[in-house]
Coordinates of C-alpha atoms in Angstrom, one line a residue:
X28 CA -26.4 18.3 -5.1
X29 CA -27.1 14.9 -5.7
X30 CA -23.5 13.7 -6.0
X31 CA -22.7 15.9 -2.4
X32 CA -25.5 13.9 -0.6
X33 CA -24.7 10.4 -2.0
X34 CA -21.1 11.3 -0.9
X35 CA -22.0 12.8 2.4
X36 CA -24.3 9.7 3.1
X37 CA -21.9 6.5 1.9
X38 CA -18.8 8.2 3.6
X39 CA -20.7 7.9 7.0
X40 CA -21.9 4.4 6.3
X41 CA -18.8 3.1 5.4
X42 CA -16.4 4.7 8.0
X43 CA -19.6 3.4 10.5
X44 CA -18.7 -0.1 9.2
X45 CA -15.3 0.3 9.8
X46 CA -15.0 1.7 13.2
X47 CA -17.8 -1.0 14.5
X48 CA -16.3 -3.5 15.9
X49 CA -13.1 -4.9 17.8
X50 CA -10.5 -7.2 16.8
X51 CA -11.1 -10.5 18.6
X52 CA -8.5 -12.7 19.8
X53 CA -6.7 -10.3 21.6
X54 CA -6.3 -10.5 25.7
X55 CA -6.9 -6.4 25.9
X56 CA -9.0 -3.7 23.8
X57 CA -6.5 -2.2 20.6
X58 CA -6.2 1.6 19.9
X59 CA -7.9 0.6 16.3
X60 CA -11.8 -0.8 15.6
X61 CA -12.5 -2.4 12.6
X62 CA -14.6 -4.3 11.0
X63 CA -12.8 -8.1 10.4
X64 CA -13.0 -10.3 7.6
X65 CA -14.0 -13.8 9.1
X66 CA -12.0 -15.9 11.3
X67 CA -12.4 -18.8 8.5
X68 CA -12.1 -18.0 4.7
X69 CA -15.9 -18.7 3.2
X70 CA -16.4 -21.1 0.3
X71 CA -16.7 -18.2 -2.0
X72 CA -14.2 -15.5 -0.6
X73 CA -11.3 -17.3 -2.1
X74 CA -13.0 -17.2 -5.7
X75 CA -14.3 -14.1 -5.6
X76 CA -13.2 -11.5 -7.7
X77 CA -12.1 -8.3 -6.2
X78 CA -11.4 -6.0 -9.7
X79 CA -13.7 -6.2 -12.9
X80 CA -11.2 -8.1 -15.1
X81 CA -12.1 -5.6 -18.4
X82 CA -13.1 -2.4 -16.4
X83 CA -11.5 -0.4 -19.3
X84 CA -14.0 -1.8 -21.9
X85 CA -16.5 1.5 -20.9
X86 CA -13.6 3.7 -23.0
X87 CA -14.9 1.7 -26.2
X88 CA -11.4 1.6 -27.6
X89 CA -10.2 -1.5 -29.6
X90 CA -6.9 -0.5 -29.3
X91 CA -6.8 0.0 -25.8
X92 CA -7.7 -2.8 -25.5
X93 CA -4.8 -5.0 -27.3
X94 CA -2.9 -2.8 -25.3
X95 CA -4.3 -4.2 -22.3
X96 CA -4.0 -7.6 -23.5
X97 CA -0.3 -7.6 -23.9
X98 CA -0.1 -5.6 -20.1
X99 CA -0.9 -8.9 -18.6
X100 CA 1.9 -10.8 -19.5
X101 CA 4.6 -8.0 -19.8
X102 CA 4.8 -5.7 -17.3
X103 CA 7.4 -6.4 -14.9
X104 CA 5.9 -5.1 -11.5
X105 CA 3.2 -7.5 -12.1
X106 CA 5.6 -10.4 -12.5
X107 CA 7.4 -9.7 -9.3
X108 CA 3.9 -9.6 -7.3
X109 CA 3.0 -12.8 -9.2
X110 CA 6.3 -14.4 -7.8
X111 CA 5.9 -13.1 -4.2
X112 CA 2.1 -14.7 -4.3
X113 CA 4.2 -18.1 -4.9
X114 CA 5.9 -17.6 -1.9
X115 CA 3.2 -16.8 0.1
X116 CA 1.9 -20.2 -1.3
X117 CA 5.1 -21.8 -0.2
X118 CA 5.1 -20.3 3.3
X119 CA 1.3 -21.1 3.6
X120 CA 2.5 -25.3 2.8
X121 CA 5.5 -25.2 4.9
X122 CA 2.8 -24.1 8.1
X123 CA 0.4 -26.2 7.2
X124 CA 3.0 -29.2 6.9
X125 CA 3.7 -28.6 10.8
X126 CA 0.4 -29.6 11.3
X127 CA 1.3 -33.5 9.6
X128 CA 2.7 -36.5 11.8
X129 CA 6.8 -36.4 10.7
X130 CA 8.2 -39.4 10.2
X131 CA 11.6 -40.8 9.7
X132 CA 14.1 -43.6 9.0
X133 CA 17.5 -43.3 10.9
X134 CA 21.0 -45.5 10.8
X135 CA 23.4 -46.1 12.8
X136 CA 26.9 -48.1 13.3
X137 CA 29.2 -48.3 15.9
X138 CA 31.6 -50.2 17.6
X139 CA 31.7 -49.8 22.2
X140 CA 33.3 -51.0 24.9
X141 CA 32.0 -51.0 28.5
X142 CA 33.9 -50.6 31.5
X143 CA 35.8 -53.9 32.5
X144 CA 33.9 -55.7 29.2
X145 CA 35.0 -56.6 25.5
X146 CA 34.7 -54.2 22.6
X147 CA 31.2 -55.0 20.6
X148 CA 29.6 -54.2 17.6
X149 CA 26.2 -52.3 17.5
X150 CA 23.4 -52.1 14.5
X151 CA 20.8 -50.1 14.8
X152 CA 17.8 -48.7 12.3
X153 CA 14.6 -47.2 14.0
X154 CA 11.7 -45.3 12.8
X155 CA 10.5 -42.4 14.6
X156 CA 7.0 -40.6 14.4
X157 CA 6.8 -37.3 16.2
X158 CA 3.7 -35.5 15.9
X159 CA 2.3 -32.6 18.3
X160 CA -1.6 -32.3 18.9
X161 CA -3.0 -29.3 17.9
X162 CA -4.5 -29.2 21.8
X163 CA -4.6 -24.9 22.4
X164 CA -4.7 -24.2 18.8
X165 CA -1.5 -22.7 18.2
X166 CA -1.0 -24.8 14.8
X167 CA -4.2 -23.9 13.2
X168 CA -3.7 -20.0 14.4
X169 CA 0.1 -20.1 12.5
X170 CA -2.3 -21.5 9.3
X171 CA -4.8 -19.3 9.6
X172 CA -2.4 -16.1 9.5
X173 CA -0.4 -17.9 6.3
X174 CA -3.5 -18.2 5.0
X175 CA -4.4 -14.9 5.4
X176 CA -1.0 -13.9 4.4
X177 CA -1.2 -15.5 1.3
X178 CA -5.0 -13.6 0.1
X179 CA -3.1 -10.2 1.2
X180 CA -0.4 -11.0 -1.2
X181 CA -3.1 -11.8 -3.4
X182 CA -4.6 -8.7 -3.3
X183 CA -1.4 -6.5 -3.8
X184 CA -1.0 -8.6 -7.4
X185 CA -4.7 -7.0 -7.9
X186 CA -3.5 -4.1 -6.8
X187 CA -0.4 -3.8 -9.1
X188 CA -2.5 -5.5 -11.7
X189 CA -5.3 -2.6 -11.4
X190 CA -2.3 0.4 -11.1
X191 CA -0.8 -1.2 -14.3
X192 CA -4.1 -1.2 -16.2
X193 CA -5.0 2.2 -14.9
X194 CA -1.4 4.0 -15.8
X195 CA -1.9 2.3 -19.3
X196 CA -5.5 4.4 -19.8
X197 CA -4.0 6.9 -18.7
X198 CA -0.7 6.9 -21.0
X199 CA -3.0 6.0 -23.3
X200 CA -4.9 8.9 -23.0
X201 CA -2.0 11.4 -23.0
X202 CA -0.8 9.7 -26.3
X203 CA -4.3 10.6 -27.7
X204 CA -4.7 14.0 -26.9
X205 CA -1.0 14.9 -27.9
X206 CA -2.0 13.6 -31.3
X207 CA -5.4 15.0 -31.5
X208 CA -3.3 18.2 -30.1
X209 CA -1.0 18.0 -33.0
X210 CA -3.9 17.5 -35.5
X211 CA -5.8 21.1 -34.5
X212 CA -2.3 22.6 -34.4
X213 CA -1.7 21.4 -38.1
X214 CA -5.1 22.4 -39.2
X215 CA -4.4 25.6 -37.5
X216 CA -0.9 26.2 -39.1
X217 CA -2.2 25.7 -42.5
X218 CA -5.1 28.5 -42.2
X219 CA -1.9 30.6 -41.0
X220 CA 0.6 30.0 -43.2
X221 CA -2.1 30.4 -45.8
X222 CA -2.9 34.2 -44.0
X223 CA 0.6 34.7 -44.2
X224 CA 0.7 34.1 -47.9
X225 CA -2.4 36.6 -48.8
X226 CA -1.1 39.2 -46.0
X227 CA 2.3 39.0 -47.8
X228 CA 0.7 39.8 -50.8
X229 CA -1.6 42.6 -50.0
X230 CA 1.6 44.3 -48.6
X231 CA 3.5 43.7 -51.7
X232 CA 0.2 45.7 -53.2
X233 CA 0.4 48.2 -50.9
X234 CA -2.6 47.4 -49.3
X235 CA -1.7 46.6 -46.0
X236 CA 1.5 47.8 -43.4
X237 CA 4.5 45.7 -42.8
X238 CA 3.4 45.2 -39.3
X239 CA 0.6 42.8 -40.6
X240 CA 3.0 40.8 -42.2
X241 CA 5.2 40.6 -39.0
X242 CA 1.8 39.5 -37.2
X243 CA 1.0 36.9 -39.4
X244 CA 4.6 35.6 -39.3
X245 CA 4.8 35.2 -35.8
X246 CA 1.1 33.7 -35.8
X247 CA 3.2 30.9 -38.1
X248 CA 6.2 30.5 -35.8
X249 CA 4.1 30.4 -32.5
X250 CA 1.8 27.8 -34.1
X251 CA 5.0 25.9 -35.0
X252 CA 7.0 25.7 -32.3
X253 CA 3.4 24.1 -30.0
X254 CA 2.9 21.8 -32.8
X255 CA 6.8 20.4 -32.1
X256 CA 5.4 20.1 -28.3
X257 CA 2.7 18.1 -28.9
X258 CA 4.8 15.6 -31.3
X259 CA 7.3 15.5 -28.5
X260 CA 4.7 14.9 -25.9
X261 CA 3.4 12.1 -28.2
X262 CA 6.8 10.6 -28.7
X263 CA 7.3 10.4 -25.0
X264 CA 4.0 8.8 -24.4
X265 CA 4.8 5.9 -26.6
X266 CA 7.9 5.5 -24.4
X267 CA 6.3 5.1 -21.4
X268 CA 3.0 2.9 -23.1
X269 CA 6.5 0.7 -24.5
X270 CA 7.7 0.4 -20.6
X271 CA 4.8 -0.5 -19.0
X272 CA 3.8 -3.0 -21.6
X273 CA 7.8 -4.5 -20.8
X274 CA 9.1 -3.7 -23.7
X275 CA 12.3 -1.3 -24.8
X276 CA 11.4 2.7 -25.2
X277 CA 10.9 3.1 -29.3
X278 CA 9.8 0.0 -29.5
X279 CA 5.8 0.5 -29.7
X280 CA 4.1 2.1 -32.7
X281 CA 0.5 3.3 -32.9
X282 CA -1.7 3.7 -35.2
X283 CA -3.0 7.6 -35.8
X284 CA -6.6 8.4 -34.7
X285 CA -6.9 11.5 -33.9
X286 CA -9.5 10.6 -31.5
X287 CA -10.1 10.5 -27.6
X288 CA -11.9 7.4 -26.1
X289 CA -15.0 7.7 -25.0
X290 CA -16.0 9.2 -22.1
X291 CA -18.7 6.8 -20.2
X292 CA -21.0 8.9 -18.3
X293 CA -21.1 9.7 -14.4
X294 CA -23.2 7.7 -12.6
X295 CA -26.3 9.0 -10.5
X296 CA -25.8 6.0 -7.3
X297 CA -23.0 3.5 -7.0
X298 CA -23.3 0.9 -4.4
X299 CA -21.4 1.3 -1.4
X300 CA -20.2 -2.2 -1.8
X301 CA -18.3 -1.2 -5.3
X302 CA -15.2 0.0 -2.7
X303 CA -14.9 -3.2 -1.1
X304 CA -14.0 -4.8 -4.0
X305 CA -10.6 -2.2 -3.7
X306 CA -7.5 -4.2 -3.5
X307 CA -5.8 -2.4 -1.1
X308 CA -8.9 -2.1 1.4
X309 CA -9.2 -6.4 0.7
X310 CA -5.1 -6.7 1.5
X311 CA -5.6 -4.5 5.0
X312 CA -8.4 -6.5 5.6
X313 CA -6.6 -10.0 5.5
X314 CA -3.8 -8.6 7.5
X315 CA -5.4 -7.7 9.8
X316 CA -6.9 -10.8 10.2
X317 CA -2.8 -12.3 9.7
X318 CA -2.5 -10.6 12.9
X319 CA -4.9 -11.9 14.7
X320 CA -4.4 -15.3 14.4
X321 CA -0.6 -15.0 15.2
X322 CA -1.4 -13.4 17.9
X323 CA -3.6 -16.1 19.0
X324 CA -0.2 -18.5 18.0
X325 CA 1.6 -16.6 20.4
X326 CA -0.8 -16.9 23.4
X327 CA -0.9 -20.5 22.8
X328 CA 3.1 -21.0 23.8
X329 CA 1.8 -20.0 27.6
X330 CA 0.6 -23.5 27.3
X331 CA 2.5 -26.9 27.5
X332 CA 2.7 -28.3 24.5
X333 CA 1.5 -32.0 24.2
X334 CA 3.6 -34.4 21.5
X335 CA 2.5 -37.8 20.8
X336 CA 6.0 -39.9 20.0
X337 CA 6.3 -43.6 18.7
X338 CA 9.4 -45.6 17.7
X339 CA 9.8 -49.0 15.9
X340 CA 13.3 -50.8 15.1
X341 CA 16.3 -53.3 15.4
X342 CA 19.3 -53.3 16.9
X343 CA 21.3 -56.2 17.3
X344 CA 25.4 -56.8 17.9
X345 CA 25.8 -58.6 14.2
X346 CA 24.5 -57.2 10.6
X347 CA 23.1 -61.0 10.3
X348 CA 20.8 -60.8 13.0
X349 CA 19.5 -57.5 12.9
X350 CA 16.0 -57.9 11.7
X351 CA 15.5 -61.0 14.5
X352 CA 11.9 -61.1 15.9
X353 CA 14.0 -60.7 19.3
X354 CA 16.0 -57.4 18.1
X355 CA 12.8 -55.8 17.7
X356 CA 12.5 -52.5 20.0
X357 CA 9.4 -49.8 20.2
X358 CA 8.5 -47.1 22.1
X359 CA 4.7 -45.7 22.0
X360 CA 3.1 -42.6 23.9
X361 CA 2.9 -39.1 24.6
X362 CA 4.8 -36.1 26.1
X363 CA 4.5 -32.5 27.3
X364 CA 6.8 -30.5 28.1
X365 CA 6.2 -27.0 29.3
X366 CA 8.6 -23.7 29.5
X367 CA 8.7 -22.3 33.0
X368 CA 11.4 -19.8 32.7
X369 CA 12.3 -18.1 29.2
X370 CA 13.6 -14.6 30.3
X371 CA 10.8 -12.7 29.1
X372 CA 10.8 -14.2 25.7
X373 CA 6.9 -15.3 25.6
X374 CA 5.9 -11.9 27.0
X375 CA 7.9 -9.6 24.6
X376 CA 6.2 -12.1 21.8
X377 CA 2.9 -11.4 22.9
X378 CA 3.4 -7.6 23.0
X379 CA 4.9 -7.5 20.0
X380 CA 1.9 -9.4 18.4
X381 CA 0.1 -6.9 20.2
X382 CA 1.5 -4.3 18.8
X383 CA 1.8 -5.4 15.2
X384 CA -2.6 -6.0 15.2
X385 CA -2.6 -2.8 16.8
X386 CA -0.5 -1.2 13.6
X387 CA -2.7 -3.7 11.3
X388 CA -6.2 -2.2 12.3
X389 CA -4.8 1.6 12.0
X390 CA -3.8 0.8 8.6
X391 CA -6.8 -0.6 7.5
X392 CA -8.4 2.4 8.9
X393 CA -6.5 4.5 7.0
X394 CA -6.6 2.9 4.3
X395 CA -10.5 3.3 4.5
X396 CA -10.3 6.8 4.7
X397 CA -8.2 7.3 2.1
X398 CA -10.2 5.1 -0.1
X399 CA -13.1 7.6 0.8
X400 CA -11.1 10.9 0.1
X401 CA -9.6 9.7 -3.3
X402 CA -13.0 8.3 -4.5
X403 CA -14.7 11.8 -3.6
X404 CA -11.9 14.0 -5.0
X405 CA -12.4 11.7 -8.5
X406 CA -16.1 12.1 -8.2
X407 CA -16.3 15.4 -7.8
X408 CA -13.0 16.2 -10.1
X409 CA -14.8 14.2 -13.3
X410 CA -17.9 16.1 -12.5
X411 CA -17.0 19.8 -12.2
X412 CA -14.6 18.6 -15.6
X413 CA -17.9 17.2 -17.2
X414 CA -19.6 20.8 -17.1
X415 CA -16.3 22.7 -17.6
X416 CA -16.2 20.9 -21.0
X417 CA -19.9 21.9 -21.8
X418 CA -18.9 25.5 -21.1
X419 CA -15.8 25.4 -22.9
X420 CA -17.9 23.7 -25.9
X421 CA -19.9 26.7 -25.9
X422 CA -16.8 29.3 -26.1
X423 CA -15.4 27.5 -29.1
X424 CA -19.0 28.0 -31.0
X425 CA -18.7 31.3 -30.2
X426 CA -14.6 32.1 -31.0
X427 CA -15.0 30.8 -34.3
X428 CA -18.2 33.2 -35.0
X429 CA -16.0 35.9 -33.0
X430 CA -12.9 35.0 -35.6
X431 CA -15.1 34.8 -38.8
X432 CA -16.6 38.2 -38.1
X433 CA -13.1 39.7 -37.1
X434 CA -11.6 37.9 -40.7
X435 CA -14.8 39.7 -42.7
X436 CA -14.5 43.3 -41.2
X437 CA -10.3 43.4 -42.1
X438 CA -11.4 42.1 -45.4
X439 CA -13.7 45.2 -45.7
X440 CA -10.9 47.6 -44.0
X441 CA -12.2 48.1 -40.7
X442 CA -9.7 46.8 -38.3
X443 CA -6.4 45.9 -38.2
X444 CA -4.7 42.5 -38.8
X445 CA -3.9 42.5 -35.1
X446 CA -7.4 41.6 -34.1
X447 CA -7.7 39.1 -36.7
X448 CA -4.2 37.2 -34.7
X449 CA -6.2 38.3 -31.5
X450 CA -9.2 35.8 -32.7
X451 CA -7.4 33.2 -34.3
X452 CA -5.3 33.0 -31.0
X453 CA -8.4 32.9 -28.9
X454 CA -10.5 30.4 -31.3
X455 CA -7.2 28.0 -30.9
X456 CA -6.9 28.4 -27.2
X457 CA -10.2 27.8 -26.6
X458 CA -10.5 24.3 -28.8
X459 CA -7.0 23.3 -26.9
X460 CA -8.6 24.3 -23.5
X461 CA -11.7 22.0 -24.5
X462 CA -9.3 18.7 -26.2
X463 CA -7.0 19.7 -22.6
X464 CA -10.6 19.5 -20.6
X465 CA -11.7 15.9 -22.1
X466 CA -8.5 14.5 -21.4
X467 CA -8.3 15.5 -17.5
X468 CA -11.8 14.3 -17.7
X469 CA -11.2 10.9 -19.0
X470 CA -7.7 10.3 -16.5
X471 CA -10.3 11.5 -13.7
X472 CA -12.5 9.1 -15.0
X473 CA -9.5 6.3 -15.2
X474 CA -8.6 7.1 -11.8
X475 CA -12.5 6.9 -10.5
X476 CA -12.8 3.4 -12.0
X477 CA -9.6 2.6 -10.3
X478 CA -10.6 3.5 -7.2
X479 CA -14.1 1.6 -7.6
X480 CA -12.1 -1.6 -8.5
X481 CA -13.4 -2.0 -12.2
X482 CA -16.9 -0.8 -13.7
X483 CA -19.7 1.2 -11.8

């Protein structure tokens, strides 16, 4: 009940937060309200971490966690984000550059003649500086969307950092319970095989019917044939722990343990503000934001655009004379220059713009709401698993007394070996139902600390 009303309670908070407010900057009301990041980034936003660098540490698994060390530099969907963050850098330079006085050095050689005149020689070398004030903004809204840009690519290398890490655990995990799998299996096929022995020789004595025998065997070849699955299922685990870690497939060796990590415990409250620290929700959030400002960028082309332009050079009629105090030429002051007829092009921009914040504040919307649903499905998933494993604890106790008291009364005669198959099948089902239980229950776990961005 407690989980239900924490749920119940943050889900209306945080969809409050998100449908508040309208995105600024536009000249009409969009189809999506959300809450914006700020127009400027904050000293600390850039900084600020948006995952729990070792969320995985709650497993308490050494090994995990050498496995996670080596995830950071191999995995190849990581690399690729990290190379389309250098872009974004790049892109974010290249705007920002537009924003600088240019400045160049030009040439030039020729030889003329005028109209009824003589044919003459002509130097020149001049230096023109170009550079367009920032009067309506429209500079510092193109920087503000690379910017923005550039933090939402940011946040998908979180993202694909965070999925890598969180498919790792949860390899990781399969790989663990296939061998802890394999290890009951063995254990089991040993008390069989063992049954089968003694069976075999209390039919040899007469004792017992050839159908006990045939019981037992098959008890042995069953037993067999899922230990072989659970090897296999190991194997392939290591192939896919070898991938994501950017290595070949048969490549990656581990250690046997025998042993699950350790399941942290569920939390009673986690702070609302745990999901804002979600990749995804931070990357809709900047784009949004992206949007905004370009929009802004394209209003500002309505405007004329104001260019201060100054020149400085020679030119002179001879090579020898050129840098004479009296070949000096310059040319200082401003210019604007306004578009009165583009076909339509300014207005389809601005729609467009339009359009493309409009998409921008439905996706962080949704992606909102889908942060909510995946987090409560987790919650309640790891929970209801939580007290499924108690129960199922509880049925194992009682299948083993159920199997020794079925294994005592065909020892004294009174039943046949089929009910002692019919316990030993149950006690065995029941302990792989519990090792199958605390597995779903630590990848719901994996998956809950991946959608909370790192450590409750």
């Amino acid at each position: 009940m407690k989980l239900r009303r924490w749920m119940g309670c943050w889900g209306c908070l945080l969809l409050l937060s998100a449908c508040s407010s309208w995105l600024g900057g536009a000249s009409k009301p969009v189809a999506a309200s959300v809450t914006l990041p700020p127009a400027e980034p904050t000293a600390g936003s850039a900084s600020e971490p948006s995952i729990d660098p070792s969320w995985w540490v709650l497993l308490a698994d050494p090994e995990l966690d050498r496995l996670q060390t080596q995830l950071a530099a191999g995995n190849v969907n990581v690399r690729l984000l990290a190379a389309r963050v250098q872009q974004a850098q790049a892109t974010l330079a290249m705007v920002q550059s537009g924003a600088s006085p240019t400045v160049s050095v030009s040439t030039a050689v020729g030889r003329a003649q005028s109209a009824g005149g003589s044919a003459a020689n002509a130097w020149n070398l001049t230096a023109p500086l170009s550079w367009e004030v920032d009067v309506w903004g429209r500079l510092q809204a193109n920087t503000v969307a690379a910017q923005a840009s550039l933090q939402a690519s940011q946040e998908d290398l979180a993202l694909a950092r965070l999925s890598a890490q969180a498919s790792l655990v949860q390899t990781y995990v399969t790989v663990r319970a296939a061998e802890r799998q394999a290890q009951v299996l063995t254990q089991a096929l040993v008390a069989y095989e063992r049954a089968l022995q003694l069976t075999q020789y209390r039919y040899e004595a007469g004792v017992v019917s050839a159908g006990d025998v045939a019981q037992a065997r098959l008890q042995v070849n069953t037993t067999q044939a899922q230990l072989i699955e659970s090897q296999a299922n190991r194997l392939q685990g290591l192939n896919a722990l070898a991938v994501l870690l950017g290595q070949e497939p048969g490549q990656l060796t581990l250690a046997l343990t025998h042993a699950l990590p350790t399941a942290p415990d569920l939390p009673e409250v986690v702070p609302a503000s745990l999901l804002q620290r979600r990749p995804d929700v931070r990357a809709a959030q900047q784009r949004v934001r992206s949007a905004q400002a370009s929009l802004g960028a394209t209003q500002a082309s309505f405007f004329p655009a104001l260019t201060f332009n100054a020149s400085a050079g020679y030119s002179s009629a001879s090579l020898s004379s050129l840098f004479s105090a009296s070949r000096l030429l310059w040319s200082l002051g401003p210019t604007m220059a306004l578009n009165l007829f583009d076909g339509g092009l300014r207005k389809a921009n601005e729609a467009n713009a339009m359009a493309a914040l409009d998409a921008a504040g439905l996706t962080y919307q949704q992606t909102v709401l889908q942060a909510l649903q995946e987090l409560q499905d987790n919650l309640m998933l790891a929970y209801q698993l939580q007290l499924q494993a108690q129960a199922q604890s509880k049925a194992l106790v009682a299948a083993h007394d159920s199997l020794a008291i079925t294994q005592a009364q065909y020892d004294a005669g009174m039943v046949s070996y089929l009910n002692v198959v019919n316990a030993q099948t149950a006690a065995l089902g029941t302990e792989r139902a519990l090792l199958d239980t605390e597995a779903k229950r630590l990848l719901a776990l994996t998956q809950l600390m991946k959608n909370l961005a790192g450590r409750w």
